[in-house]
Short mmCIF file of C-alpha atoms and ligand atoms in Angstrom, two decimals:
data_model
loop_
_atom_site.label_atom_id
_atom_site.label_comp_id
_atom_site.label_asym_id
_atom_site.label_seq_id
_atom_site.Cartn_x
_atom_site.Cartn_y
_atom_site.Cartn_z
CA UNK A 210 -2.27 -164.73 -66.65
CA UNK A 211 -0.48 -161.51 -67.33
CA UNK A 212 -2.53 -159.61 -64.79
CA UNK A 213 -1.67 -162.21 -62.15
CA UNK A 214 2.02 -161.91 -62.94
CA UNK A 215 1.73 -158.14 -62.71
CA UNK A 216 0.00 -158.39 -59.37
CA UNK A 217 2.75 -160.65 -58.08
CA UNK A 218 5.47 -158.25 -59.21
CA UNK A 219 3.55 -155.37 -57.66
CA UNK A 220 3.07 -157.22 -54.39
CA UNK A 221 6.74 -158.18 -54.29
CA UNK A 222 7.78 -154.61 -54.91
CA UNK A 223 5.45 -153.46 -52.13
CA UNK A 224 7.00 -156.01 -49.78
CA UNK A 225 10.51 -154.83 -50.61
CA UNK A 226 9.45 -151.27 -50.00
CA UNK A 227 7.76 -152.22 -46.72
CA UNK A 228 10.94 -154.01 -45.67
CA UNK A 229 12.92 -150.86 -46.40
CA UNK A 230 14.79 -152.46 -49.29
CA UNK A 231 15.25 -150.08 -52.15
CA UNK A 232 13.41 -147.39 -50.21
CA UNK A 233 14.04 -144.56 -47.77
CA UNK A 234 16.26 -141.52 -48.15
CA UNK A 235 19.63 -143.28 -48.73
CA UNK A 236 18.30 -145.15 -51.77
CA UNK A 237 16.78 -141.96 -53.18
CA UNK A 238 19.97 -140.05 -52.69
CA UNK A 239 21.90 -142.60 -54.73
CA UNK A 240 20.33 -141.61 -58.09
CA UNK A 241 21.38 -144.85 -59.64
CA UNK A 242 20.82 -145.06 -63.35
CA UNK A 243 18.80 -145.93 -65.25
CA UNK A 244 16.10 -143.48 -64.22
CA UNK A 245 12.60 -143.39 -65.71
CA UNK A 246 13.94 -140.66 -67.99
CA UNK A 247 16.88 -142.83 -69.10
CA UNK A 248 14.53 -145.71 -69.84
CA UNK A 249 12.07 -143.50 -71.72
CA UNK A 250 14.88 -141.95 -73.78
CA UNK A 251 15.82 -145.37 -75.10
CA UNK A 252 12.41 -145.33 -76.76
CA UNK A 253 12.81 -141.74 -77.95
CA UNK A 254 10.29 -140.59 -75.33
CA UNK A 255 10.49 -138.36 -72.26
CA UNK A 256 9.25 -139.12 -68.78
CA UNK A 257 8.19 -136.04 -66.86
CA UNK A 258 6.56 -134.68 -63.75
CA UNK A 259 4.57 -131.60 -62.88
CA UNK A 260 5.87 -129.48 -60.06
CA UNK A 261 4.78 -126.34 -58.25
CA UNK A 262 6.79 -123.46 -56.82
CA UNK A 263 5.96 -123.96 -53.10
CA UNK A 264 7.34 -127.52 -53.29
CA UNK A 265 10.77 -126.42 -54.40
CA UNK A 266 11.95 -125.73 -50.82
CA UNK A 267 11.66 -129.48 -50.14
CA UNK A 268 15.21 -130.64 -50.90
CA UNK A 269 14.69 -134.43 -51.02
CA UNK A 270 11.67 -133.81 -53.27
CA UNK A 271 13.69 -131.50 -55.48
CA UNK A 272 16.54 -134.00 -55.74
CA UNK A 273 14.31 -136.73 -57.10
CA UNK A 274 12.53 -134.27 -59.41
CA UNK A 275 15.94 -133.41 -60.84
CA UNK A 276 17.22 -136.94 -61.19
CA UNK A 277 14.36 -139.16 -62.27
CA UNK A 278 12.70 -137.01 -64.95
CA UNK A 279 13.71 -135.31 -68.17
CA UNK A 280 10.62 -133.13 -68.52
CA UNK A 281 8.85 -130.71 -66.16
CA UNK A 282 5.46 -129.00 -66.30
CA UNK A 283 4.67 -126.10 -63.96
CA UNK A 284 1.43 -127.13 -62.23
CA UNK A 285 0.25 -123.56 -61.69
CA UNK A 286 3.03 -121.05 -62.29
CA UNK A 287 2.27 -120.34 -65.95
CA UNK A 288 -1.50 -120.00 -65.67
CA UNK A 289 -3.20 -116.71 -66.47
CA UNK A 290 -3.90 -115.71 -62.83
CA UNK A 291 -0.20 -116.09 -62.11
CA UNK A 292 1.26 -114.51 -65.24
CA UNK A 293 -1.08 -111.54 -65.84
CA UNK A 294 -2.67 -110.83 -62.46
CA UNK A 295 -3.67 -107.34 -63.60
CA UNK A 296 -4.46 -106.36 -67.14
CA UNK A 297 -1.24 -105.72 -68.99
CA UNK A 298 0.91 -106.37 -65.90
CA UNK A 299 2.89 -109.55 -66.45
CA UNK A 300 4.71 -111.57 -63.82
CA UNK A 301 6.78 -114.52 -64.96
CA UNK A 302 8.65 -115.10 -61.68
CA UNK A 303 7.00 -118.42 -60.89
CA UNK A 304 7.34 -119.86 -64.37
CA UNK A 305 10.90 -118.56 -64.62
CA UNK A 306 11.89 -120.33 -61.42
CA UNK A 307 10.75 -123.65 -62.82
CA UNK A 308 12.14 -123.06 -66.30
CA UNK A 309 15.54 -122.11 -64.84
CA UNK A 310 15.57 -125.22 -62.69
CA UNK A 311 14.61 -127.43 -65.62
CA UNK A 312 17.21 -125.88 -67.93
CA UNK A 313 19.95 -126.40 -65.35
CA UNK A 314 19.08 -130.09 -65.42
CA UNK A 315 18.56 -130.34 -69.18
CA UNK A 316 14.87 -131.09 -68.76
CA UNK A 317 12.28 -130.19 -71.38
CA UNK A 318 9.47 -127.88 -70.24
CA UNK A 319 5.81 -128.20 -71.21
CA UNK A 320 4.16 -124.81 -70.88
CA UNK A 321 0.79 -125.02 -69.14
CA UNK A 322 -1.52 -123.30 -70.02
CA UNK A 323 -2.41 -120.25 -72.13
CA UNK A 324 -6.19 -120.37 -72.61
CA UNK A 325 -8.32 -121.99 -69.93
CA UNK A 326 -11.63 -121.10 -68.29
CA UNK A 327 -10.26 -121.87 -64.83
CA UNK A 328 -7.70 -120.03 -62.69
CA UNK A 329 -8.33 -116.82 -64.60
CA UNK A 330 -7.62 -113.50 -62.86
CA UNK A 331 -10.60 -111.53 -61.60
CA UNK A 332 -10.11 -108.80 -64.17
CA UNK A 333 -10.90 -111.29 -66.96
CA UNK A 334 -13.93 -112.90 -65.32
CA UNK A 335 -15.31 -109.88 -63.48
CA UNK A 336 -16.73 -107.94 -66.41
CA UNK A 337 -18.37 -108.19 -69.81
CA UNK A 338 -16.22 -108.02 -72.94
CA UNK A 339 -17.03 -107.19 -76.51
CA UNK A 340 -15.53 -109.59 -79.03
CA UNK A 341 -12.87 -107.12 -80.26
CA UNK A 342 -11.85 -106.31 -76.67
CA UNK A 343 -11.49 -109.91 -75.59
CA UNK A 344 -9.72 -110.83 -78.80
CA UNK A 345 -7.10 -108.18 -78.15
CA UNK A 346 -6.74 -109.24 -74.51
CA UNK A 347 -6.34 -112.90 -75.48
CA UNK A 348 -3.83 -112.16 -78.22
CA UNK A 349 -1.74 -109.99 -75.94
CA UNK A 350 -1.80 -112.55 -73.14
CA UNK A 351 -0.76 -115.41 -75.39
CA UNK A 352 1.89 -113.54 -77.30
CA UNK A 353 3.49 -111.86 -74.30
CA UNK A 354 3.78 -115.15 -72.43
CA UNK A 355 4.93 -117.25 -75.38
CA UNK A 356 7.43 -114.59 -76.44
CA UNK A 357 8.80 -114.40 -72.90
CA UNK A 358 9.57 -118.12 -72.99
CA UNK A 359 10.50 -118.30 -76.65
CA UNK A 360 13.07 -121.03 -77.30
CA UNK A 361 12.71 -122.45 -73.79
CA UNK A 362 9.43 -124.33 -74.07
CA UNK A 363 9.23 -127.69 -75.79
CA UNK A 364 5.43 -127.69 -76.05
CA UNK A 365 2.56 -125.43 -75.00
CA UNK A 366 -0.88 -126.48 -73.86
CA UNK A 367 -2.38 -123.63 -75.84
CA UNK A 368 -6.04 -124.35 -75.15
CA UNK A 369 -7.01 -126.44 -72.16
CA UNK A 370 -10.34 -128.22 -71.59
CA UNK A 371 -12.33 -126.71 -74.46
CA UNK A 372 -15.02 -129.40 -74.67
CA UNK A 373 -17.80 -130.77 -72.49
CA UNK A 374 -18.21 -134.50 -71.84
CA UNK A 375 -20.79 -134.81 -74.64
CA UNK A 376 -18.43 -133.26 -77.19
CA UNK A 377 -20.09 -129.85 -77.34
CA UNK A 378 -17.98 -126.75 -76.84
CA UNK A 379 -17.57 -125.68 -73.23
CA UNK A 380 -19.33 -122.34 -72.78
CA UNK A 381 -16.30 -120.43 -71.55
CA UNK A 382 -15.97 -116.66 -71.70
CA UNK A 383 -13.79 -117.18 -74.79
CA UNK A 384 -16.28 -119.41 -76.60
CA UNK A 385 -19.28 -117.29 -75.68
CA UNK A 386 -17.62 -114.04 -76.73
CA UNK A 387 -15.52 -115.14 -79.69
CA UNK A 388 -17.10 -118.35 -80.96
CA UNK A 389 -15.18 -121.58 -81.71
CA UNK A 390 -12.66 -119.71 -83.87
CA UNK A 391 -10.84 -118.60 -80.72
CA UNK A 392 -9.02 -121.96 -80.76
CA UNK A 393 -7.49 -121.53 -84.23
CA UNK A 394 -6.65 -117.91 -83.41
CA UNK A 395 -4.93 -118.90 -80.16
CA UNK A 396 -2.83 -121.48 -82.01
CA UNK A 397 -1.86 -118.99 -84.73
CA UNK A 398 -0.90 -116.30 -82.21
CA UNK A 399 1.19 -118.74 -80.18
CA UNK A 400 2.92 -119.98 -83.33
CA UNK A 401 3.85 -116.42 -84.35
CA UNK A 402 5.39 -115.85 -80.94
CA UNK A 403 7.47 -119.05 -80.90
CA UNK A 404 7.50 -120.88 -84.23
CA UNK A 405 9.48 -123.81 -82.80
CA UNK A 406 7.23 -124.71 -79.86
CA UNK A 407 4.92 -127.69 -80.32
CA UNK A 408 1.35 -126.51 -79.85
CA UNK A 409 -1.23 -128.71 -78.13
CA UNK A 410 -4.86 -128.93 -77.22
CA UNK A 411 -5.18 -130.68 -73.86
CA UNK A 412 -8.07 -132.18 -71.89
CA UNK A 413 -9.20 -134.82 -69.37
CA UNK A 414 -11.57 -137.75 -69.96
CA UNK A 415 -10.32 -138.04 -73.53
CA UNK A 416 -8.25 -141.20 -73.01
CA UNK A 417 -10.92 -143.52 -74.36
CA UNK A 418 -12.64 -143.19 -77.71
CA UNK A 419 -15.96 -141.46 -77.01
CA UNK A 420 -17.90 -138.24 -77.59
CA UNK A 421 -15.31 -135.98 -76.01
CA UNK A 422 -12.23 -137.43 -77.74
CA UNK A 423 -14.26 -137.63 -80.97
CA UNK A 424 -14.85 -133.88 -80.74
CA UNK A 425 -11.09 -133.33 -80.51
CA UNK A 426 -10.49 -135.71 -83.38
CA UNK A 427 -12.92 -133.80 -85.61
CA UNK A 428 -11.54 -130.44 -84.58
CA UNK A 429 -7.92 -131.54 -85.03
CA UNK A 430 -8.67 -132.86 -88.49
CA UNK A 431 -10.36 -129.61 -89.45
CA UNK A 432 -7.56 -127.44 -88.06
CA UNK A 433 -4.89 -129.49 -89.83
CA UNK A 434 -6.82 -129.26 -93.09
CA UNK A 435 -6.94 -125.48 -92.68
CA UNK A 436 -3.21 -125.30 -92.03
CA UNK A 437 -3.64 -124.09 -88.46
CA UNK A 438 -0.46 -124.73 -86.43
CA UNK A 439 -1.64 -127.58 -84.23
CA UNK A 440 1.03 -130.16 -83.44
CA UNK A 441 -0.23 -132.28 -80.61
CA UNK A 442 -3.05 -133.60 -78.51
CA UNK A 443 -2.54 -133.88 -74.76
CA UNK A 444 -4.47 -136.49 -72.85
CA UNK A 445 -4.38 -135.48 -69.20
CA UNK A 446 -5.07 -139.06 -68.02
CA UNK A 447 -6.47 -138.35 -64.56
CA UNK A 448 -7.77 -141.88 -63.97
CA UNK A 449 -9.65 -143.38 -61.02
CA UNK A 450 -9.66 -147.10 -60.19
CA UNK A 451 -13.40 -147.06 -59.49
CA UNK A 452 -14.25 -145.92 -63.03
CA UNK A 453 -12.30 -148.55 -64.98
CA UNK A 454 -9.36 -148.42 -67.35
CA UNK A 455 -9.78 -146.72 -70.76
CA UNK A 456 -9.09 -149.80 -72.87
CA UNK A 457 -9.33 -147.91 -76.16
CA UNK A 458 -6.41 -145.63 -75.23
CA UNK A 459 -3.96 -147.13 -77.71
CA UNK A 460 -6.41 -146.99 -80.63
CA UNK A 461 -7.29 -143.46 -79.65
CA UNK A 462 -3.63 -142.37 -79.60
CA UNK A 463 -3.16 -144.02 -82.97
CA UNK A 464 -5.98 -142.18 -84.69
CA UNK A 465 -4.54 -138.80 -83.65
CA UNK A 466 -1.13 -139.99 -84.75
CA UNK A 467 -2.58 -140.74 -88.19
CA UNK A 468 -3.67 -137.11 -88.44
CA UNK A 469 0.02 -136.22 -88.19
CA UNK A 470 -0.22 -135.12 -84.58
CA UNK A 471 1.98 -135.91 -81.61
CA UNK A 472 0.19 -137.19 -78.56
CA UNK A 473 1.28 -137.11 -74.94
CA UNK A 474 -0.08 -138.26 -71.59
CA UNK A 475 0.24 -134.91 -69.88
CA UNK A 476 -1.13 -135.05 -66.31
CA UNK A 477 -1.17 -138.68 -65.31
CA UNK A 478 -2.45 -139.91 -61.97
CA UNK A 479 -4.48 -142.96 -60.94
CA UNK A 480 -6.47 -142.22 -57.82
CA UNK A 481 -8.25 -144.68 -55.57
CA UNK A 482 -10.77 -144.66 -52.79
CA UNK A 483 -8.92 -144.73 -49.49
CA UNK A 484 -7.78 -146.66 -47.55
CA UNK A 485 -4.93 -147.94 -49.69
CA UNK A 486 -4.75 -151.72 -49.96
CA UNK A 487 -2.11 -153.90 -51.58
CA UNK A 488 -4.67 -155.00 -54.11
CA UNK A 489 -5.49 -151.44 -55.14
CA UNK A 490 -1.80 -150.60 -55.39
CA UNK A 491 -1.30 -153.63 -57.63
CA UNK A 492 -4.19 -152.61 -59.86
CA UNK A 493 -2.86 -149.07 -59.99
CA UNK A 494 0.52 -150.47 -61.02
CA UNK A 495 -1.15 -152.43 -63.82
CA UNK A 496 -2.78 -149.24 -65.10
CA UNK A 497 0.47 -147.28 -65.06
CA UNK A 498 2.09 -150.15 -66.94
CA UNK A 499 -0.74 -150.47 -69.47
CA UNK A 500 -0.84 -146.76 -70.31
CA UNK A 501 2.94 -146.71 -70.73
CA UNK A 502 2.77 -149.68 -73.06
CA UNK A 503 0.00 -147.96 -75.02
CA UNK A 504 2.14 -144.86 -75.46
CA UNK A 505 5.19 -146.87 -76.48
CA UNK A 506 3.11 -148.77 -79.04
CA UNK A 507 2.19 -145.58 -80.90
CA UNK A 508 5.10 -143.92 -82.63
CA UNK A 509 3.96 -140.36 -82.17
CA UNK A 510 3.13 -140.65 -78.49
CA UNK A 511 6.09 -138.56 -77.40
CA UNK A 512 6.07 -138.85 -73.64
CA UNK A 513 4.37 -139.23 -70.29
CA UNK A 514 4.07 -136.69 -67.48
CA UNK A 515 2.80 -137.54 -64.01
CA UNK A 516 0.84 -134.77 -62.28
CA UNK A 517 3.57 -134.45 -59.72
CA UNK A 518 5.33 -137.65 -58.76
CA UNK A 519 4.61 -138.03 -55.05
CA UNK A 520 1.35 -138.36 -53.10
CA UNK A 521 2.79 -135.68 -50.83
CA UNK A 522 1.96 -133.03 -53.45
CA UNK A 523 -1.01 -134.53 -55.28
CA UNK A 524 -4.03 -132.30 -55.99
CA UNK A 525 -6.43 -135.25 -55.49
CA UNK A 526 -7.19 -135.30 -51.72
CA UNK A 527 -8.20 -131.63 -51.74
CA UNK A 528 -10.59 -132.05 -54.67
CA UNK A 529 -11.88 -135.62 -54.15
CA UNK A 530 -12.28 -136.14 -50.39
CA UNK A 531 -11.65 -139.78 -49.42
CA UNK A 532 -9.55 -140.43 -52.52
CA UNK A 533 -5.83 -140.23 -53.12
CA UNK A 534 -2.60 -142.26 -53.33
CA UNK A 535 -2.65 -141.52 -57.06
CA UNK A 536 1.06 -141.21 -57.87
CA UNK A 537 4.02 -143.60 -58.25
CA UNK A 538 5.78 -142.37 -55.08
CA UNK A 539 4.09 -142.25 -51.67
CA UNK A 540 4.00 -139.31 -49.24
CA UNK A 541 7.40 -140.26 -47.84
CA UNK A 542 8.87 -140.26 -51.36
CA UNK A 543 9.09 -144.04 -51.33
CA UNK A 544 8.47 -145.74 -54.70
CA UNK A 545 5.19 -147.67 -54.91
CA UNK A 546 4.36 -150.71 -57.06
CA UNK A 547 3.33 -148.27 -59.81
CA UNK A 548 6.91 -147.02 -60.00
CA UNK A 549 8.26 -150.53 -60.54
CA UNK A 550 5.55 -151.20 -63.11
CA UNK A 551 6.61 -148.07 -65.01
CA UNK A 552 10.20 -149.30 -65.04
CA UNK A 553 9.08 -152.70 -66.30
CA UNK A 554 7.01 -151.18 -69.06
CA UNK A 555 9.89 -148.93 -70.15
CA UNK A 556 12.45 -151.74 -70.23
O1 9MR B 90 -2.37 -129.19 -60.01
C1 9MR B 90 -3.16 -128.02 -60.08
C2 9MR B 90 -3.61 -127.64 -58.69
O2 9MR B 90 -2.51 -127.30 -57.88
C3 9MR B 90 -4.60 -126.53 -58.75
O3 9MR B 90 -5.11 -126.27 -57.47
C4 9MR B 90 -5.72 -126.90 -59.71
C5 9MR B 90 -6.77 -125.85 -59.83
O4 9MR B 90 -7.73 -126.23 -60.76
O5 9MR B 90 -5.17 -127.17 -60.99
C6 9MR B 90 -4.37 -128.28 -60.95
O6 9MR B 90 -3.99 -128.69 -62.23
C7 9MR B 90 -5.03 -128.93 -63.16
C8 9MR B 90 -4.47 -128.64 -64.52
O7 9MR B 90 -4.00 -127.33 -64.57
C9 9MR B 90 -5.48 -128.87 -65.62
N1 9MR B 90 -6.05 -130.19 -65.53
C10 9MR B 90 -6.58 -130.57 -64.24
C11 9MR B 90 -5.51 -130.38 -63.17
C12 9MR B 90 -6.07 -130.80 -61.80
O8 9MR B 90 -7.08 -129.93 -61.39
#
């Protein structure tokens, strides 16, 4: 029943968009309240988007980024390759640009990300490290970056993607050199540098209850018991229509909540195999609605961030050839059925 109703609403929304009603540049320029951010705030949540520096020359894009969202995550600008391209030489220009923009619009910033095996500079990956060397390098990287942004970052993804699908530790340079304790150390160092920032572990394919989210649950419990400053668990939520919806999402959020942790959907997109059809868009809308309802149902699920808001700047087509259309706005910045489903869920 419900699904059929949702499909109908989605199809209607698509028709309106196709007919140019409620779409196109004039409608976007109007910024009529309530925005997704306004709606989310009524629930004590935020609604955010990732963005990336090269996109900020696109004025219509930037306008919507500034009006519809109350939280921003830099997609790349705060990663290690960008912030410490040479050992001990820090460059915060990209992150600063996004933080300044967000602050001017009173948007929260999620800092992404301090410790990750990917997008590392060559000087980190290109040689062998002893444990004391790498420990010092890691501590300096974390503390210099967190200190630079002290007071300006709502939450940090301190460690990103630390586990394999089967729940074993990913064999990153940090794990192999320092052992699993690098996670607690990273959290402690970040906390020293900005005691007010909320500190997260963040990963993909952890939306459903399963071996990978179980590994985080066990680790989070252990870290909390040891008094390690861990405050949140970020579920990236990169979903794909062909793999099915993670129906245990709400229960999963709730169990982390019971550990005293915040949760957040941090990098949401719902990709599909192209071509786009109305049916796929309607199903995508259902998923956006369902995940929003799941977050709203769990008190400590603090907010939702889409991994950029328009298909124009989605990472999907480059990484999954033949897939795309993953975001709530299309490549022309027109809202899709998913956008209207988000509004419905937040009402
Ligand atoms: O959106 C980011 C994209 O621009 C980069 O090319 C890509 C490189 O891996 O990283 C993307 O963001 C990733 C995020 O940092 C961590 N989770 C997965 C995201 C998609 O790859």
